[in-house]
mmCIF file with all atom_site columns, C-alpha atoms in Angstrom:
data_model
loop_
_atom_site.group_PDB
_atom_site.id
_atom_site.type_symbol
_atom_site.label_atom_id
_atom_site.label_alt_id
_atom_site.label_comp_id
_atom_site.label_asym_id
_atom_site.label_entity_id
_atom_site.label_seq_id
_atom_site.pdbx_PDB_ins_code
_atom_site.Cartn_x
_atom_site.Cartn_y
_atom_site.Cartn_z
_atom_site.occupancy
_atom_site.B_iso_or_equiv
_atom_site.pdbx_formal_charge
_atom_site.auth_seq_id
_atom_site.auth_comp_id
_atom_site.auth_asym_id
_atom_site.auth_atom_id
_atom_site.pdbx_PDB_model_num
ATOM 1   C CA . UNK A 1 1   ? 30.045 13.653  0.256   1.00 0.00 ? 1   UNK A CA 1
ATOM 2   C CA . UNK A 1 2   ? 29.706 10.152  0.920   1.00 0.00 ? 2   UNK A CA 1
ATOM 3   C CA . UNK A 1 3   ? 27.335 9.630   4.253   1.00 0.00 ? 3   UNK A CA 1
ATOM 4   C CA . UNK A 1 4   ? 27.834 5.795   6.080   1.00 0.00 ? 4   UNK A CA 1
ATOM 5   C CA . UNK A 1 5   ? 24.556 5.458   8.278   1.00 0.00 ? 5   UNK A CA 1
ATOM 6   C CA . UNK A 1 6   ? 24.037 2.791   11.085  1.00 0.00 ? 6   UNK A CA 1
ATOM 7   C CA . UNK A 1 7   ? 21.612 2.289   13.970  1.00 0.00 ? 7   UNK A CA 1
ATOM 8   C CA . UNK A 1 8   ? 21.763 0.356   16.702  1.00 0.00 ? 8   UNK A CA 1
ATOM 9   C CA . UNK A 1 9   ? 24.785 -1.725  17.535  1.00 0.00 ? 9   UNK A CA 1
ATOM 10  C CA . UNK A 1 10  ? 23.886 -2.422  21.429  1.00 0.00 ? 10  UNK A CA 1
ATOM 11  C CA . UNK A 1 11  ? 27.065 -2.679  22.373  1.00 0.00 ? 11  UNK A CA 1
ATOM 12  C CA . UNK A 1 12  ? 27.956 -5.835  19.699  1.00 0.00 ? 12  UNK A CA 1
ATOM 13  C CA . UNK A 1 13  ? 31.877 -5.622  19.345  1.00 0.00 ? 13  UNK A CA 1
ATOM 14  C CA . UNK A 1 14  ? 31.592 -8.447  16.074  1.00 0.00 ? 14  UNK A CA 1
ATOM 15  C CA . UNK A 1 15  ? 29.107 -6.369  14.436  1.00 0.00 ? 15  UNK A CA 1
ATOM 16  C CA . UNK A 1 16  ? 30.745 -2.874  15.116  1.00 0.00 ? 16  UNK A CA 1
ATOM 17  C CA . UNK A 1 17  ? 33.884 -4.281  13.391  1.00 0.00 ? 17  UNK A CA 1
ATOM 18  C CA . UNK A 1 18  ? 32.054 -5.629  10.469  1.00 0.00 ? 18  UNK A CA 1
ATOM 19  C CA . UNK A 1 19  ? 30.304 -2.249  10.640  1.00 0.00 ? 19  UNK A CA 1
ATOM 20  C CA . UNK A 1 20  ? 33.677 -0.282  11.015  1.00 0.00 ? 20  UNK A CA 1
ATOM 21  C CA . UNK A 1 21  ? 35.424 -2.765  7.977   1.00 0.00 ? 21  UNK A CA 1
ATOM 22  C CA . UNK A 1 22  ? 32.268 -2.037  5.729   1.00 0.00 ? 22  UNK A CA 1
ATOM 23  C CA . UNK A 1 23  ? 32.713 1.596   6.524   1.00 0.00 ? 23  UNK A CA 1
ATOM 24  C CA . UNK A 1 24  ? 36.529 1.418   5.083   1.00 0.00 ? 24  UNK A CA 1
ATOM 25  C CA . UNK A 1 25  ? 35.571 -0.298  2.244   1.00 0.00 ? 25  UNK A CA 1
ATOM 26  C CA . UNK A 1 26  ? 32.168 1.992   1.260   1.00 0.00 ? 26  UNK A CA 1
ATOM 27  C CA . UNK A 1 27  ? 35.359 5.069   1.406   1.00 0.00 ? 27  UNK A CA 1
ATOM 28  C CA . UNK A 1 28  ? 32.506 7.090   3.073   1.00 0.00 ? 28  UNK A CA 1
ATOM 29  C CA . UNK A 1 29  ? 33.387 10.417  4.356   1.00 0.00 ? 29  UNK A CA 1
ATOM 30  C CA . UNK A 1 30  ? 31.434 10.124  7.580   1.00 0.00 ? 30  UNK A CA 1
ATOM 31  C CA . UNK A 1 31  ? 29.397 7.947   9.759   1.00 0.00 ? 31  UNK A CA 1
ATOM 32  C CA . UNK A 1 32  ? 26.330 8.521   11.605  1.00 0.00 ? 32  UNK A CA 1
ATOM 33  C CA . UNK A 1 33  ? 25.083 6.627   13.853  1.00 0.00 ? 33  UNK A CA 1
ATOM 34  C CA . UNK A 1 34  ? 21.499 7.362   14.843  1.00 0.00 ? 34  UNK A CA 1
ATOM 35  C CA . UNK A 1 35  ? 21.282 5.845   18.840  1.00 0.00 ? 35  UNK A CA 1
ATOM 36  C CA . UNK A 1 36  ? 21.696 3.007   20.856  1.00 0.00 ? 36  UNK A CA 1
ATOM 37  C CA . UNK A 1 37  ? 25.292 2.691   20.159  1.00 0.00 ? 37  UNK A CA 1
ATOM 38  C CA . UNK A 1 38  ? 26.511 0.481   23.574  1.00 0.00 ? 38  UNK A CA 1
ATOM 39  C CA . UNK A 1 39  ? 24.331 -1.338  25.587  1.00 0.00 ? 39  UNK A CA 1
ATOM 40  C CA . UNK A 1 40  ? 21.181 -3.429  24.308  1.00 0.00 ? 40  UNK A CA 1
ATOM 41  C CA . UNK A 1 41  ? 18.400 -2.176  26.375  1.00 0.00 ? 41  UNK A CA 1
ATOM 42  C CA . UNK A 1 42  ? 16.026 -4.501  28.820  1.00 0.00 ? 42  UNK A CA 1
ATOM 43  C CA . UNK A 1 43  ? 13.597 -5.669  25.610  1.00 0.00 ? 43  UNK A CA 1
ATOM 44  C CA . UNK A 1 44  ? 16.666 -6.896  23.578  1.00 0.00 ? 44  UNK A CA 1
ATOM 45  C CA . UNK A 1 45  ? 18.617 -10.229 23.948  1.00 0.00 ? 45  UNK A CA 1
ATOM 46  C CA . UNK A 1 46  ? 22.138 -9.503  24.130  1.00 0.00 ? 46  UNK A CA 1
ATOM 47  C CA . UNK A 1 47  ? 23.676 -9.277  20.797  1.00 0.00 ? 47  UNK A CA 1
ATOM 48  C CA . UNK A 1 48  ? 26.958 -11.337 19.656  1.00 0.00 ? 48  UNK A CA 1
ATOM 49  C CA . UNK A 1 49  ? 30.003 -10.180 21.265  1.00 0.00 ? 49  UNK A CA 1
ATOM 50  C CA . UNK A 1 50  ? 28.586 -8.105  23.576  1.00 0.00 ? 50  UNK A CA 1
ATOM 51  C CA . UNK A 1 51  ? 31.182 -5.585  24.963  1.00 0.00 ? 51  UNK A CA 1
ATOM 52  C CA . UNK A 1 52  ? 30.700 -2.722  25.233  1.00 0.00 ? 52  UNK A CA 1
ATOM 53  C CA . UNK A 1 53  ? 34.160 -1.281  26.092  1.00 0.00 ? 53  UNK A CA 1
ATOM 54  C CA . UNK A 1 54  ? 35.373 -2.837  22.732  1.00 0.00 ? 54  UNK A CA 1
ATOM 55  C CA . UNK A 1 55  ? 32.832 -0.927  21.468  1.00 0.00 ? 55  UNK A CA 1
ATOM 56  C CA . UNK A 1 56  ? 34.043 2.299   22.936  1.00 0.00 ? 56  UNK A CA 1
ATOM 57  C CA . UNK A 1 57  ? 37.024 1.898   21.747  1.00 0.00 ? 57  UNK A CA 1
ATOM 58  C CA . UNK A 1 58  ? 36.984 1.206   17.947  1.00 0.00 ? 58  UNK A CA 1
ATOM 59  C CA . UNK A 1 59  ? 34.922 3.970   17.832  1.00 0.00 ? 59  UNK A CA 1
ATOM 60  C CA . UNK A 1 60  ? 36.478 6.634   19.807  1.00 0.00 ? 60  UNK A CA 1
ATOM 61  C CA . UNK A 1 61  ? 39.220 5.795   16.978  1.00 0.00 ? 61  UNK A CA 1
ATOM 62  C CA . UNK A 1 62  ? 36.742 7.720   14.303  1.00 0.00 ? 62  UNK A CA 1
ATOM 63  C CA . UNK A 1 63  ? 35.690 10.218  16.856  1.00 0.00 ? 63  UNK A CA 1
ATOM 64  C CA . UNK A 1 64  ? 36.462 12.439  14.099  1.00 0.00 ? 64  UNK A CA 1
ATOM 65  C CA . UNK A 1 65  ? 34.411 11.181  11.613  1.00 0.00 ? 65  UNK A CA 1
ATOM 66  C CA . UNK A 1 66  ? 31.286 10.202  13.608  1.00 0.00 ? 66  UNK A CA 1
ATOM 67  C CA . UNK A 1 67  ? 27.918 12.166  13.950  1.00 0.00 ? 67  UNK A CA 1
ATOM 68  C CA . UNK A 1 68  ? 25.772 10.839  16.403  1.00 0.00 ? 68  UNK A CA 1
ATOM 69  C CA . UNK A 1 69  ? 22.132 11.200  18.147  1.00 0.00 ? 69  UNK A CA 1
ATOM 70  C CA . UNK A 1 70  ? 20.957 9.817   21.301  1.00 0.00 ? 70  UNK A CA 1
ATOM 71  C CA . UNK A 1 71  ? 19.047 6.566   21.308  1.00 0.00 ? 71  UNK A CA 1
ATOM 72  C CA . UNK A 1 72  ? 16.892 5.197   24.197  1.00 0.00 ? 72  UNK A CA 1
ATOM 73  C CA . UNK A 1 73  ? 19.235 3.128   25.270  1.00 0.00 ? 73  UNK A CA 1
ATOM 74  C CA . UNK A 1 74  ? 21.811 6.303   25.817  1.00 0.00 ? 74  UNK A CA 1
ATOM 75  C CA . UNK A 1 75  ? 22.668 7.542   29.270  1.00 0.00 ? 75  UNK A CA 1
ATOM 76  C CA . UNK A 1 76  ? 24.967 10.442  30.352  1.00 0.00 ? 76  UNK A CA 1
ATOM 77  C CA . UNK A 1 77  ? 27.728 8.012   31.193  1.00 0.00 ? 77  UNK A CA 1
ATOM 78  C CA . UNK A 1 78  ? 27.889 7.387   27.383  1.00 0.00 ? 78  UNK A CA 1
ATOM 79  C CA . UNK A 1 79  ? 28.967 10.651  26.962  1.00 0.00 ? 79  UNK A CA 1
ATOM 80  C CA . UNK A 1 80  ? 31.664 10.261  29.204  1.00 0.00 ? 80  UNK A CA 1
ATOM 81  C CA . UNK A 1 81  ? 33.273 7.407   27.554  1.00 0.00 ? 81  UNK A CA 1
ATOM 82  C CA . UNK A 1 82  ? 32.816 8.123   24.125  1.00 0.00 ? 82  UNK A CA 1
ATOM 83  C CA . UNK A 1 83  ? 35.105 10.890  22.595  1.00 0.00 ? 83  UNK A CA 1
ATOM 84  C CA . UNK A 1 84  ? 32.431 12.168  20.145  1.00 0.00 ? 84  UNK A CA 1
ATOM 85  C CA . UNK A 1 85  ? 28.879 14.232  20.848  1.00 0.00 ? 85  UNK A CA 1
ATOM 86  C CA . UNK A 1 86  ? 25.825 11.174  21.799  1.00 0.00 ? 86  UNK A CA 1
ATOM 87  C CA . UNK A 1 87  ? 23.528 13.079  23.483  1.00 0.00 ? 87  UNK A CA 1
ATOM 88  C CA . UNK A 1 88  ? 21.637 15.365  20.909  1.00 0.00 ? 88  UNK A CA 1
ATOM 89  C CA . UNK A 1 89  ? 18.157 14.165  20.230  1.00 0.00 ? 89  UNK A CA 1
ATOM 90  C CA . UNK A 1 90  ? 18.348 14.734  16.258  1.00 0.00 ? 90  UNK A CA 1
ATOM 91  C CA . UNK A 1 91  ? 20.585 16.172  13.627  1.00 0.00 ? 91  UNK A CA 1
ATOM 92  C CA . UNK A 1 92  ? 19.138 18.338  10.861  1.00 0.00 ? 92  UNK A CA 1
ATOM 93  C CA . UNK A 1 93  ? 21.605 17.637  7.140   1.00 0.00 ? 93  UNK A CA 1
ATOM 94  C CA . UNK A 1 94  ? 20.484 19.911  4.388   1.00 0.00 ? 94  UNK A CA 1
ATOM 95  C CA . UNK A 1 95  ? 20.465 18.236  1.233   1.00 0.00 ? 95  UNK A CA 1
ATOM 96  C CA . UNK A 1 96  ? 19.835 20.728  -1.827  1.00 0.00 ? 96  UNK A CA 1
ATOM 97  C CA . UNK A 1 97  ? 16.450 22.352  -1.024  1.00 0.00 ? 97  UNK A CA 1
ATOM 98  C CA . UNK A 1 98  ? 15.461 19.620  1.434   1.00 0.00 ? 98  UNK A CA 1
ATOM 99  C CA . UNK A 1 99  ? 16.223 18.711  5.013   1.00 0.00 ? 99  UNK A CA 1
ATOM 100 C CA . UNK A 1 100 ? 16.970 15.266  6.589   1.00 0.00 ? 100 UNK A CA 1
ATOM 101 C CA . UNK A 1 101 ? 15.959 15.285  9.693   1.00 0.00 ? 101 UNK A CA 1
ATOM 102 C CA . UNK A 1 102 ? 18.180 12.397  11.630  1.00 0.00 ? 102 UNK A CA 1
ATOM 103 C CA . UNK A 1 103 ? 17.124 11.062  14.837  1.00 0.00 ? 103 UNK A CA 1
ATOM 104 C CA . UNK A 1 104 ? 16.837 7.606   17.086  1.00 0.00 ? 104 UNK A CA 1
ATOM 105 C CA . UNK A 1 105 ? 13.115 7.368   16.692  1.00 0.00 ? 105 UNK A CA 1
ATOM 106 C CA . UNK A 1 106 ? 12.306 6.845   19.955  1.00 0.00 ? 106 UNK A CA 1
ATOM 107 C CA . UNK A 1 107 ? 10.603 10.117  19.940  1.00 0.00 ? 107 UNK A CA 1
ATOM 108 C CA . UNK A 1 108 ? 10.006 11.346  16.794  1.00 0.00 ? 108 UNK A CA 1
ATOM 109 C CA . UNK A 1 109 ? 9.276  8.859   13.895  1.00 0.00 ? 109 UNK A CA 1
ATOM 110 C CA . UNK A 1 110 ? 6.376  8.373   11.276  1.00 0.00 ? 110 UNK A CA 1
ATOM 111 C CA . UNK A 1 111 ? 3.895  7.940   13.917  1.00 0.00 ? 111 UNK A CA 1
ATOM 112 C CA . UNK A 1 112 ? 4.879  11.263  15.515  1.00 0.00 ? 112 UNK A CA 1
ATOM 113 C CA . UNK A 1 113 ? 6.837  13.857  12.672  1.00 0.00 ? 113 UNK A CA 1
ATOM 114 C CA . UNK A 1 114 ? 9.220  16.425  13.426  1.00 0.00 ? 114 UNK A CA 1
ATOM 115 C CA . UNK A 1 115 ? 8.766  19.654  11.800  1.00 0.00 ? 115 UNK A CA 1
ATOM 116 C CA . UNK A 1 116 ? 9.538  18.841  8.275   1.00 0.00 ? 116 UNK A CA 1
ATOM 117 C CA . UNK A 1 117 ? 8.339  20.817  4.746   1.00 0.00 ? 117 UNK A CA 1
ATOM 118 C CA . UNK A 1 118 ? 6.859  18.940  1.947   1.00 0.00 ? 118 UNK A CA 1
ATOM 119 C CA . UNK A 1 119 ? 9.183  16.680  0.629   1.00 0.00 ? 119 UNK A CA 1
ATOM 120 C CA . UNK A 1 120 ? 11.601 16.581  3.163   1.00 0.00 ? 120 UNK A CA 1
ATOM 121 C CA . UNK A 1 121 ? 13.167 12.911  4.823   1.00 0.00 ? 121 UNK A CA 1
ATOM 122 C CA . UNK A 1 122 ? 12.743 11.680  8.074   1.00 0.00 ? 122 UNK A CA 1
ATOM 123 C CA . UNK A 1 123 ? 16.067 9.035   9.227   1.00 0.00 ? 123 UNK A CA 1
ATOM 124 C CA . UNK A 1 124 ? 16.045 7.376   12.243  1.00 0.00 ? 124 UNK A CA 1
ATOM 125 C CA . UNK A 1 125 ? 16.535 4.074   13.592  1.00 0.00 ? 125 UNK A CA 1
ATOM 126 C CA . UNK A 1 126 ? 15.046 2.397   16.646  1.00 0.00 ? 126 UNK A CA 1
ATOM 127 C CA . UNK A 1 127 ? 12.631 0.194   15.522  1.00 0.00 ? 127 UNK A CA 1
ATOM 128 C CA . UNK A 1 128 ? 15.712 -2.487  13.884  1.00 0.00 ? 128 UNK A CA 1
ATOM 129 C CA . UNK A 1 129 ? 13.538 -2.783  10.937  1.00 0.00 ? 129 UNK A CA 1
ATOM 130 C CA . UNK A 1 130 ? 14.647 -1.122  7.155   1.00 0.00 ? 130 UNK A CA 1
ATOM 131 C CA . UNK A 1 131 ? 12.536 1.013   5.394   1.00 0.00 ? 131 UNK A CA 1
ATOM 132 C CA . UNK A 1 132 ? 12.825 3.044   2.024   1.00 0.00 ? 132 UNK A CA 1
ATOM 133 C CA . UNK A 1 133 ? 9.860  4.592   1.297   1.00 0.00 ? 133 UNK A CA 1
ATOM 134 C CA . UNK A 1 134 ? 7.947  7.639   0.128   1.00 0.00 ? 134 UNK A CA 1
ATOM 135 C CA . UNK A 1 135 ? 5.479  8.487   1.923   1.00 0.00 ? 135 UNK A CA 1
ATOM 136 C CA . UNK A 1 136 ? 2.354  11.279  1.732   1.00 0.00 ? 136 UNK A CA 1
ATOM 137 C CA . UNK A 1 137 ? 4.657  14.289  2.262   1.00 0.00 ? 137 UNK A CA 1
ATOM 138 C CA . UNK A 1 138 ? 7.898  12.654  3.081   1.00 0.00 ? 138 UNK A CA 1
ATOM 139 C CA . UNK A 1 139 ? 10.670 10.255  2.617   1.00 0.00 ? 139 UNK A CA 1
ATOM 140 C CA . UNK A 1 140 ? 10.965 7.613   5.498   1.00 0.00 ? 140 UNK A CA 1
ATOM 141 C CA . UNK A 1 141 ? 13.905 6.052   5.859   1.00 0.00 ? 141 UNK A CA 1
ATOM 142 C CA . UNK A 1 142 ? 15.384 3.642   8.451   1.00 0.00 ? 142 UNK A CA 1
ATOM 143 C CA . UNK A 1 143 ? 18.686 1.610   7.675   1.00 0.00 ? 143 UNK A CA 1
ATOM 144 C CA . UNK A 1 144 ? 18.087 -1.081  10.061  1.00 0.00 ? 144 UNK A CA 1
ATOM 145 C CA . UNK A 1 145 ? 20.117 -2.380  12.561  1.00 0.00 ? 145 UNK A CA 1
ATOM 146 C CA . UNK A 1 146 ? 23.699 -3.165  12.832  1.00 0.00 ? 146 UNK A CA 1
ATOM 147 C CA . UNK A 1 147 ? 23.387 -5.973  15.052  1.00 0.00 ? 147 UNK A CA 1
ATOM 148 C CA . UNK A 1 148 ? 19.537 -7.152  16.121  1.00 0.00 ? 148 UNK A CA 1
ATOM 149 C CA . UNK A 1 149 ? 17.430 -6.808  12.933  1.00 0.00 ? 149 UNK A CA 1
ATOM 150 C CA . UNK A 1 150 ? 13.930 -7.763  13.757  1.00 0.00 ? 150 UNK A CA 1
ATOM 151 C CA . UNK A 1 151 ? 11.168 -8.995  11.232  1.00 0.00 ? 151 UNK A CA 1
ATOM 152 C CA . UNK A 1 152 ? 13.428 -11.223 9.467   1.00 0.00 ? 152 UNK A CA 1
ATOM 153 C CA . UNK A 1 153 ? 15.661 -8.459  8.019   1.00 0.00 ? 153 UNK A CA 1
ATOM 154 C CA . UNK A 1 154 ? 19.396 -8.720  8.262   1.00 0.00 ? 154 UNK A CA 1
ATOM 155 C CA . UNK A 1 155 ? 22.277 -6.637  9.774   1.00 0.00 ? 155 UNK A CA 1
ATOM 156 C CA . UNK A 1 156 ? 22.431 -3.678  7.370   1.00 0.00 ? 156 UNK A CA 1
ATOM 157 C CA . UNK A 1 157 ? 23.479 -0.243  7.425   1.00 0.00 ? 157 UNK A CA 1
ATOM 158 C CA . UNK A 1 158 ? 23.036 1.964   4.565   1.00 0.00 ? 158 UNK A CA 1
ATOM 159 C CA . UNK A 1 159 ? 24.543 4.905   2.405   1.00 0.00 ? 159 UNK A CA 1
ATOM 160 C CA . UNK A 1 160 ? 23.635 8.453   1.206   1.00 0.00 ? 160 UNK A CA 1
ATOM 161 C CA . UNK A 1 161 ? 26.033 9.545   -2.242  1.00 0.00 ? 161 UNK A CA 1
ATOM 162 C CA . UNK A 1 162 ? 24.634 11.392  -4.692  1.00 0.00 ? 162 UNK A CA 1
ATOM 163 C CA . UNK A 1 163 ? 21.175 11.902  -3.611  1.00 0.00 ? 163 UNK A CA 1
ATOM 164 C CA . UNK A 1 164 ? 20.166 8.072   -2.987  1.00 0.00 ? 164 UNK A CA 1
ATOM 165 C CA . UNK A 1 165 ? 19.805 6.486   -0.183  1.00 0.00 ? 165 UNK A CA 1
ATOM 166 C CA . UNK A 1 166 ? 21.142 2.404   -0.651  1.00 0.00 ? 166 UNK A CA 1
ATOM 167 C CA . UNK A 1 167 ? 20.539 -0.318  2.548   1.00 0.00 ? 167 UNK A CA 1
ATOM 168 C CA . UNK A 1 168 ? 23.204 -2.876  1.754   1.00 0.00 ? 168 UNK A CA 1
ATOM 169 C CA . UNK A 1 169 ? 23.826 -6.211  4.020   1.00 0.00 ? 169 UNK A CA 1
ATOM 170 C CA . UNK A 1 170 ? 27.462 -6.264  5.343   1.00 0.00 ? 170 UNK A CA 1
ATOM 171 C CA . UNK A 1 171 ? 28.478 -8.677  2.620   1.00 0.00 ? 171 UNK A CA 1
ATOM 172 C CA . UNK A 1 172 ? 27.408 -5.803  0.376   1.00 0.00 ? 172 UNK A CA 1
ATOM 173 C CA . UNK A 1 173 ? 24.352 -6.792  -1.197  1.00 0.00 ? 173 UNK A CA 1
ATOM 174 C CA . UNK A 1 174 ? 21.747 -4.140  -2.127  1.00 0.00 ? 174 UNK A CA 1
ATOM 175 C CA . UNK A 1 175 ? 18.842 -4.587  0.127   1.00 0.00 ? 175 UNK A CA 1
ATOM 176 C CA . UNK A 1 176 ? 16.661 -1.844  -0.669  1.00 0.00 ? 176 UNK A CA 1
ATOM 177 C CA . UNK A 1 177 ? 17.198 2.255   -2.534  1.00 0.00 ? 177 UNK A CA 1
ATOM 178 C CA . UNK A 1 178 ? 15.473 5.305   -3.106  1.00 0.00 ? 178 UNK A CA 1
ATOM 179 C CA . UNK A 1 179 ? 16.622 8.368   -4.930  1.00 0.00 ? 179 UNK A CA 1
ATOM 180 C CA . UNK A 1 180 ? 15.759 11.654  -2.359  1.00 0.00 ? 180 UNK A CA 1
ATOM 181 C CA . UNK A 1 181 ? 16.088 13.865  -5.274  1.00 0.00 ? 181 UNK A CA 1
ATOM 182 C CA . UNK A 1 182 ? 13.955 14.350  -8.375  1.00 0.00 ? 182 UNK A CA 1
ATOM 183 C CA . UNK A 1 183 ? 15.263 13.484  -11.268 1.00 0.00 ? 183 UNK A CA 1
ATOM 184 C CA . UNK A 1 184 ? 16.258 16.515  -13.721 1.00 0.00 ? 184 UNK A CA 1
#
């Protein structure tokens, strides 16, 4: 399976069309988008396009497709708008005999782990800054954001096939990759 994952849109109805375009073209099976999905939060500028009812609806036309965790910008009123689960603080993906452990990273991130074995990945988001990187015990990996990338990075998302994890920029340039399995 094919795994599209964003973070962080705030509510930016250009970039969650590029975001929903790239997703056609990538033929992912899913999306999951790890938080802050509508509205850009009181230490953000507003993104381009901001509106957030666009926003609501392109997506609720994937609500099929979508996994989603709650970011700190999410409020119960999301919930009622958007036609797909937002309010779960993390969701747990088994790959082989490890577990990625997806979440907005407002709560849990590498400064403050979940419960995670050796070896397995932490995903989240939050912090609009990409990472790929192994780290003493676990995989950390952040794919940016969709719409306010901070420390000079650029909108990205990224995607899990095959047991690597690839950060592209929407015109589909490979920004950074890291393979979560060993190699046989």
């Amino acid at each position: 399976m094919k795994l599209f994952v964003a973070s962080d849109i705030h509510g930016s109805a250009y970039y969650c069309r590029k975001m929903l375009d790239t997703y056609k073209k990538e033929g992912a099976d899913r999306m999951l988008l790890l938080g802050d999905i509508l509205y850009h939060g009181p230490r953000n500028d507003l993104p381009r396009e901001y509106a957030p009812k666009e926003v609501i609806a392109m997506l609720n036309e994937y609500k099929n497709e979508i996994y989603a965790v709650r970011g700190n910008c999410e409020a119960e009123v999301d919930q009622m708008v958007l036609q797909f689960p937002v309010m779960a603080d993390y969701c747990i993906l088994p790959l082989k005999k490890k577990v990625i452990y997806a979440t907005h990273g407002h709560i849990y991130n590498e400064n403050n782990l979940p419960p995670m074995k050796e070896g397995d990945i932490l995903l989240h988001g939050h912090t609009h800054v990409l990472k790929a990187e192994k780290r003493e015990g676990y995989i950390l990996l952040n794919p940016g954001s969709v719409s306010i990338p901070k420390e000079g990075n650029v909108p990205s998302y990224a995607v899990l096939e095959d047991g690597k994890f690839i950060i592209r920029d929407f015109e589909g340039g490979q920004i950074a990759a890291i393979a979560l399995e060993e190699e046989a």
